[in-house]
Amino acid sequence: MAFLTHFPVSPIHHHSSSLITRFFISPKPKTHLIFATLSSSSTIKPSSSLSILQDITLPEETPLQISQEKLFIPPDTDISSETPPRILKGSNIVLSKYARDAQVISAEFVKSSVETEACPSDGSPEFALVGRSNVGKSSLLNAIVRRKKLALTSKKPGKTQCINHFRINDSWYLVDLPGYGYASAPNELRKDWNKFTKDYFLNRSTLVSVFLLIDASIPAKKIDLEYASWLGQNQVPMTIIFTKCDKRKKKKNGGKHPEENVQDFQDLISEYFEAVPPWIMTSSVTNQGRDEILLHISQLRNYWLKH
Ligand code: GDP
């Protein structure tokens, strides 16, 4: 498989607070890659058996064909060897040697903060969930930690506009950020929200990656594209989490399947990124993508802790 022997692996230059910053340089020359035009020899199928991950059973799902240029290769990962890269199912993420300890053993709500400076200061790595209201953020958070109501904590009155920290396995954080795009929110509140979360994105030194949640059951919304663009242009490390991928029914009036919306969204944001950001398809109903998110988190986290 010749394409594997010449796969370019870029050197990573970063400091610990911006693990994958170098992937997001803007403005970027548009990538001239059209999936359909690639020959079959340059597509890679997601791995179906991951021998090093015996503690996790990966769910079956639709096989995706991904061109090698559209893969997310974690730092320190050489895929130029003879072995084909192992790709997490329903994602473009290559598995690296840093993927381990991907189980959630404990999860507890720690605190709600109204500003970045008030967030926990123990230096543990964190991953922040953000998305349009109703995108499925609470459902996903609950699914990740396998606790039906943990995310309710951050839906309590007074906390929806806060930075909510959940401590996982007493070693890292999942962070629930306020949803955006409430149609009814007054302008003043929207402005505050922008200032508040943007400050967190730009100044939180332990933030390893923002998880931008995008509803894959509907076409891309302008506000989501604006958000992705802002994160890309500010070089904030980002993973796109496509939600509600179980909603497969095509609506009569031009509705699309989740896979099509996922592809469209990537095409629409490609101009903001020098290299494609990592993405994962998920469903809180079927638990699709849950283990893949945890593996992705584990490899980013373990790399971050080492550097
Ligand atoms: P949040 O406002 O972003 O926290 O969204 P919620 O988690 O409260 O979910 C909003 C709505 O979407 C609820 O009616 C959920 O039942 C539904 N929902 C969330 N995740 C999924 C999913 O993966 N699949 C489907 N079919 N519905 C979902």
Coordinates of C-alpha atoms and ligand atoms in Angstrom, one line a residue:
M1 CA 0.0 0.0 0.0
A2 CA 2.2 2.7 -1.3
F3 CA 0.2 5.6 0.0
L4 CA 1.0 4.6 3.5
T5 CA 4.8 4.7 3.1
H6 CA 4.8 8.3 2.0
F7 CA 2.2 9.7 4.3
P8 CA 3.4 13.1 5.6
V9 CA 3.5 13.4 9.3
S10 CA 4.1 17.0 10.3
P11 CA 6.3 17.9 13.2
I12 CA 4.4 19.3 16.2
H13 CA 5.5 22.5 17.8
H14 CA 3.4 23.5 20.7
H15 CA 3.3 24.3 24.3
S16 CA 1.2 22.3 26.7
S17 CA -1.8 24.6 26.6
S18 CA -2.3 24.3 22.9
L19 CA -2.0 20.7 21.9
I20 CA -3.1 20.9 18.4
T21 CA -2.9 24.6 17.7
R22 CA -0.7 24.1 14.8
F23 CA -3.4 22.4 12.8
F24 CA -5.5 25.5 12.8
I25 CA -3.8 28.3 10.9
S26 CA -5.9 31.0 9.2
P27 CA -6.3 32.2 6.6
K28 CA -5.5 29.0 4.9
P29 CA -5.1 28.0 1.3
K30 CA -8.1 26.0 0.4
T31 CA -7.5 22.3 0.4
H32 CA -7.9 20.9 -3.1
L33 CA -9.3 17.6 -2.1
I34 CA -12.5 16.2 -3.4
F35 CA -13.4 12.9 -1.8
A36 CA -15.2 11.5 -4.9
T37 CA -12.2 12.0 -7.1
L38 CA -9.8 10.0 -5.0
S39 CA -8.8 6.6 -6.2
S40 CA -9.8 3.7 -4.0
S41 CA -6.2 3.1 -3.1
S42 CA -6.1 6.4 -1.2
T43 CA -9.1 5.6 1.1
I44 CA -8.8 4.0 4.4
K45 CA -11.4 2.0 6.2
P46 CA -11.9 2.5 9.9
S47 CA -10.5 -0.3 12.0
S48 CA -12.8 -3.0 13.2
S49 CA -10.5 -4.6 15.7
L50 CA -8.3 -2.7 18.1
S51 CA -6.2 -5.2 19.9
I52 CA -4.7 -2.8 22.4
L53 CA -8.1 -1.8 23.6
Q54 CA -9.4 -4.9 25.1
D55 CA -11.3 -3.1 27.8
I56 CA -13.6 -1.5 25.3
T57 CA -16.0 -3.1 22.8
L58 CA -16.4 -0.8 19.9
P59 CA -19.9 -0.7 18.4
E60 CA -20.7 -1.8 14.9
E61 CA -21.7 1.0 12.5
T62 CA -21.7 2.1 8.9
P63 CA -18.2 1.8 7.4
L64 CA -16.9 5.1 6.2
Q65 CA -14.3 5.6 3.5
I66 CA -11.9 8.5 4.4
S67 CA -9.2 9.9 2.3
Q68 CA -5.9 10.0 4.0
E69 CA -5.6 13.7 3.6
K70 CA -8.8 14.1 5.7
L71 CA -7.5 12.0 8.6
F72 CA -6.6 13.6 12.0
I73 CA -3.3 12.2 13.0
P74 CA -2.5 12.8 16.6
P75 CA 0.9 14.3 17.5
D76 CA 3.7 11.9 17.8
T77 CA 2.0 9.3 15.6
D78 CA 3.8 7.8 12.7
I79 CA 1.6 6.1 10.2
S80 CA 4.3 5.7 7.6
S81 CA 5.1 2.2 8.7
E82 CA 3.9 -1.0 7.1
T83 CA 0.9 -1.4 9.4
P84 CA -2.2 0.5 8.2
P85 CA -3.4 3.2 10.6
R86 CA -6.2 2.3 12.9
I87 CA -9.0 4.7 12.7
L88 CA -11.7 5.2 15.3
K89 CA -15.1 4.1 13.9
G90 CA -17.4 6.9 12.7
S91 CA -14.6 9.4 12.8
N92 CA -11.5 10.6 11.0
I93 CA -9.2 10.0 14.0
V94 CA -6.2 7.8 13.9
L95 CA -5.5 5.9 17.0
S96 CA -2.1 6.6 18.6
K97 CA 0.1 4.9 21.2
Y98 CA -1.2 7.4 23.8
A99 CA -4.8 5.9 23.8
R100 CA -5.2 4.2 27.1
D101 CA -7.2 4.6 30.4
A102 CA -10.3 5.4 28.3
Q103 CA -12.8 4.2 30.9
V104 CA -14.9 6.4 33.1
I105 CA -14.7 5.1 36.6
S106 CA -16.0 8.1 38.5
A107 CA -17.6 11.4 37.7
E108 CA -18.6 14.2 40.0
F109 CA -19.8 17.7 39.7
V110 CA -17.1 20.1 41.1
K111 CA -18.2 23.7 40.6
S112 CA -19.8 26.4 38.5
S113 CA -17.7 29.4 37.7
V114 CA -18.7 32.7 36.3
E115 CA -15.3 33.6 34.9
T116 CA -12.2 31.8 33.7
E117 CA -10.1 32.9 36.8
A118 CA -12.6 31.2 39.1
C119 CA -12.3 27.8 37.4
P120 CA -10.5 24.9 39.3
S121 CA -6.8 25.6 39.5
D122 CA -5.3 22.1 40.1
G123 CA -3.8 22.0 36.6
S124 CA -5.7 18.9 35.3
P125 CA -6.4 18.7 31.6
E126 CA -9.9 19.6 30.4
F127 CA -12.2 19.2 27.5
A128 CA -15.1 21.7 27.0
L129 CA -18.4 20.9 25.4
V130 CA -20.1 23.7 23.6
G131 CA -23.0 23.9 21.1
R132 CA -26.3 25.4 20.1
S133 CA -29.0 25.0 22.7
N134 CA -30.9 21.7 22.1
V135 CA -27.9 20.2 20.2
G136 CA -27.9 17.3 22.7
K137 CA -25.1 18.5 25.0
S138 CA -26.5 17.3 28.3
S139 CA -27.5 14.0 26.8
L140 CA -24.0 13.5 25.5
L141 CA -22.4 14.4 28.7
N142 CA -24.6 11.9 30.6
A143 CA -23.9 9.3 28.0
I144 CA -20.1 9.8 28.2
V145 CA -20.1 9.3 32.0
R146 CA -23.0 6.8 31.9
R147 CA -24.9 8.7 34.5
K148 CA -28.5 9.5 33.6
K149 CA -28.7 12.8 35.3
L150 CA -25.2 14.2 36.0
A151 CA -25.6 17.0 33.4
L152 CA -28.8 18.1 35.1
T153 CA -26.5 19.8 37.6
S154 CA -25.5 22.3 35.1
K155 CA -29.1 22.8 33.9
K156 CA -30.1 24.1 37.3
P157 CA -31.3 27.7 37.5
G158 CA -28.3 30.0 37.7
K159 CA -25.9 27.5 36.3
T160 CA -26.8 27.4 32.6
Q161 CA -24.8 30.5 32.0
C162 CA -21.8 29.2 34.0
I163 CA -18.7 27.2 33.2
N164 CA -19.5 23.9 34.9
H165 CA -16.7 21.5 35.8
F166 CA -17.1 17.7 36.1
R167 CA -14.2 15.8 37.5
I168 CA -13.6 12.4 35.8
N169 CA -11.6 9.6 37.5
D170 CA -10.2 12.3 39.8
S171 CA -7.7 13.2 37.1
W172 CA -9.3 15.3 34.3
Y173 CA -12.3 17.5 33.6
L174 CA -15.3 17.6 31.3
V175 CA -16.5 21.1 31.1
D176 CA -20.1 22.1 30.3
L177 CA -20.2 25.5 28.7
P178 CA -23.4 27.6 28.2
G179 CA -25.3 26.8 25.0
Y180 CA -25.4 29.4 22.3
G181 CA -28.1 30.5 19.9
Y182 CA -31.1 30.8 22.2
A183 CA -33.6 32.6 19.9
S184 CA -35.1 34.3 22.9
A185 CA -32.0 35.5 24.5
P186 CA -31.8 39.3 24.7
N187 CA -28.9 40.9 22.8
E188 CA -27.2 42.0 26.0
L189 CA -27.1 38.4 27.2
R190 CA -25.7 37.2 23.9
K191 CA -22.9 39.7 24.0
D192 CA -22.0 38.7 27.6
W193 CA -22.1 35.1 26.6
N194 CA -19.6 35.8 23.7
K195 CA -17.3 37.7 25.9
F196 CA -17.4 35.2 28.7
T197 CA -16.9 32.0 26.7
K198 CA -14.4 33.5 24.3
D199 CA -12.3 34.6 27.3
Y200 CA -12.4 31.0 28.5
F201 CA -11.3 29.6 25.1
L202 CA -8.5 32.0 24.8
N203 CA -7.1 32.0 28.3
R204 CA -7.7 28.7 29.9
S205 CA -4.3 27.1 29.8
T206 CA -5.4 23.6 30.8
L207 CA -8.0 23.4 27.9
V208 CA -6.8 20.5 25.7
S209 CA -9.7 20.6 23.1
V210 CA -13.0 22.3 22.7
F211 CA -15.7 19.8 21.6
L212 CA -18.0 21.7 19.3
L213 CA -21.3 19.9 19.1
I214 CA -23.1 19.9 15.7
D215 CA -26.6 18.4 15.1
A216 CA -26.1 16.0 12.2
S217 CA -29.8 15.4 11.8
I218 CA -30.3 18.9 10.3
P219 CA -28.4 21.0 7.7
A220 CA -25.6 23.3 9.0
K221 CA -26.8 26.4 10.8
K222 CA -25.2 29.8 10.2
I223 CA -24.4 30.2 13.9
D224 CA -22.5 26.9 14.0
L225 CA -20.5 27.8 11.0
E226 CA -19.6 31.2 12.6
Y227 CA -18.6 29.4 15.7
A228 CA -16.4 26.9 14.0
S229 CA -14.9 29.8 12.0
W230 CA -14.1 31.8 15.1
L231 CA -12.5 28.8 16.8
G232 CA -10.4 28.1 13.7
Q233 CA -9.3 31.6 13.2
N234 CA -8.3 31.9 16.9
Q235 CA -6.4 28.7 16.7
V236 CA -8.4 27.1 19.5
P237 CA -7.9 23.3 19.4
M238 CA -11.3 21.9 18.3
T239 CA -13.0 18.5 17.8
I240 CA -16.3 18.4 16.1
I241 CA -18.8 16.1 17.7
F242 CA -21.7 15.4 15.4
T243 CA -24.8 14.6 17.5
K244 CA -28.1 12.7 16.9
C245 CA -26.6 10.5 14.2
D246 CA -29.3 7.9 14.9
K247 CA -31.9 10.2 13.3
R248 CA -31.8 8.5 9.9
K249 CA -35.2 9.3 8.5
K250 CA -34.9 11.5 5.4
K251 CA -37.4 14.3 5.4
K252 CA -39.3 14.6 2.2
N253 CA -38.4 18.2 1.5
G254 CA -34.7 17.7 0.8
G255 CA -33.7 16.5 4.2
K256 CA -30.4 14.6 4.4
H257 CA -29.0 11.7 6.2
P258 CA -26.5 12.4 9.0
E259 CA -23.6 11.2 6.9
E260 CA -24.5 13.8 4.2
N261 CA -24.8 16.6 6.8
V262 CA -21.5 15.6 8.3
Q263 CA -19.8 15.8 4.9
D264 CA -21.5 19.1 4.1
F265 CA -20.4 20.7 7.4
Q266 CA -16.8 19.7 6.8
D267 CA -16.9 21.1 3.3
L268 CA -18.3 24.4 4.6
I269 CA -15.7 24.9 7.3
S270 CA -12.7 23.6 5.4
E271 CA -11.7 27.1 4.4
Y272 CA -11.1 28.0 8.0
F273 CA -8.6 25.2 8.7
E274 CA -5.2 24.4 7.3
A275 CA -5.8 20.7 8.1
V276 CA -9.1 19.0 8.9
P277 CA -10.0 19.0 12.6
P278 CA -10.8 15.7 14.3
W279 CA -14.5 14.8 14.1
I280 CA -16.6 12.0 15.6
M281 CA -20.2 10.9 14.8
T282 CA -22.3 10.2 18.0
S283 CA -25.7 9.4 19.3
S284 CA -26.8 9.5 22.9
V285 CA -29.7 7.2 22.0
T286 CA -27.5 4.3 20.6
N287 CA -24.3 5.3 22.4
Q288 CA -22.6 5.5 19.0
G289 CA -19.3 7.3 19.4
R290 CA -19.1 7.1 23.1
D291 CA -16.1 4.9 23.3
E292 CA -14.5 6.7 20.4
I293 CA -14.8 10.1 22.3
L294 CA -13.2 8.5 25.3
L295 CA -10.3 7.1 23.3
H296 CA -9.8 10.4 21.6
I297 CA -9.8 12.2 24.9
S298 CA -7.4 9.7 26.4
Q299 CA -4.8 10.1 23.6
L300 CA -5.0 13.8 23.6
R301 CA -4.8 13.9 27.4
N302 CA -1.9 11.4 27.7
Y303 CA 0.0 13.3 25.1
W304 CA -0.7 16.6 26.8
L305 CA 0.4 15.3 30.2
K306 CA 3.7 14.1 28.7
H307 CA 4.6 17.4 27.1
Ligands
GDP1 P1 -28.9 20.5 25.2 O1 -29.9 21.6 25.3 O2 -27.9 20.7 24.2 O3 -28.4 20.1 26.5 O4 -29.8 19.2 24.6 P2 -30.4 18.0 25.4 O5 -29.4 17.0 25.7 O6 -31.3 18.5 26.5 O7 -31.3 17.4 24.2 C1 -32.2 18.2 23.4 C2 -33.2 17.2 22.8 O8 -32.6 16.4 21.8 C3 -33.9 16.3 23.7 O9 -35.3 16.2 23.3 C4 -33.2 15.0 23.6 O10 -34.0 13.9 23.9 C5 -32.8 15.0 22.1 N1 -31.5 14.3 21.8 C6 -30.4 14.5 22.4 N2 -29.4 13.7 22.0 C7 -30.0 12.9 21.0 C8 -29.6 11.9 20.2 O11 -28.4 11.4 20.2 N3 -30.5 11.3 19.3 C9 -31.8 11.7 19.3 N4 -32.6 11.1 18.4 N5 -32.2 12.7 20.1 C10 -31.4 13.3 21.0

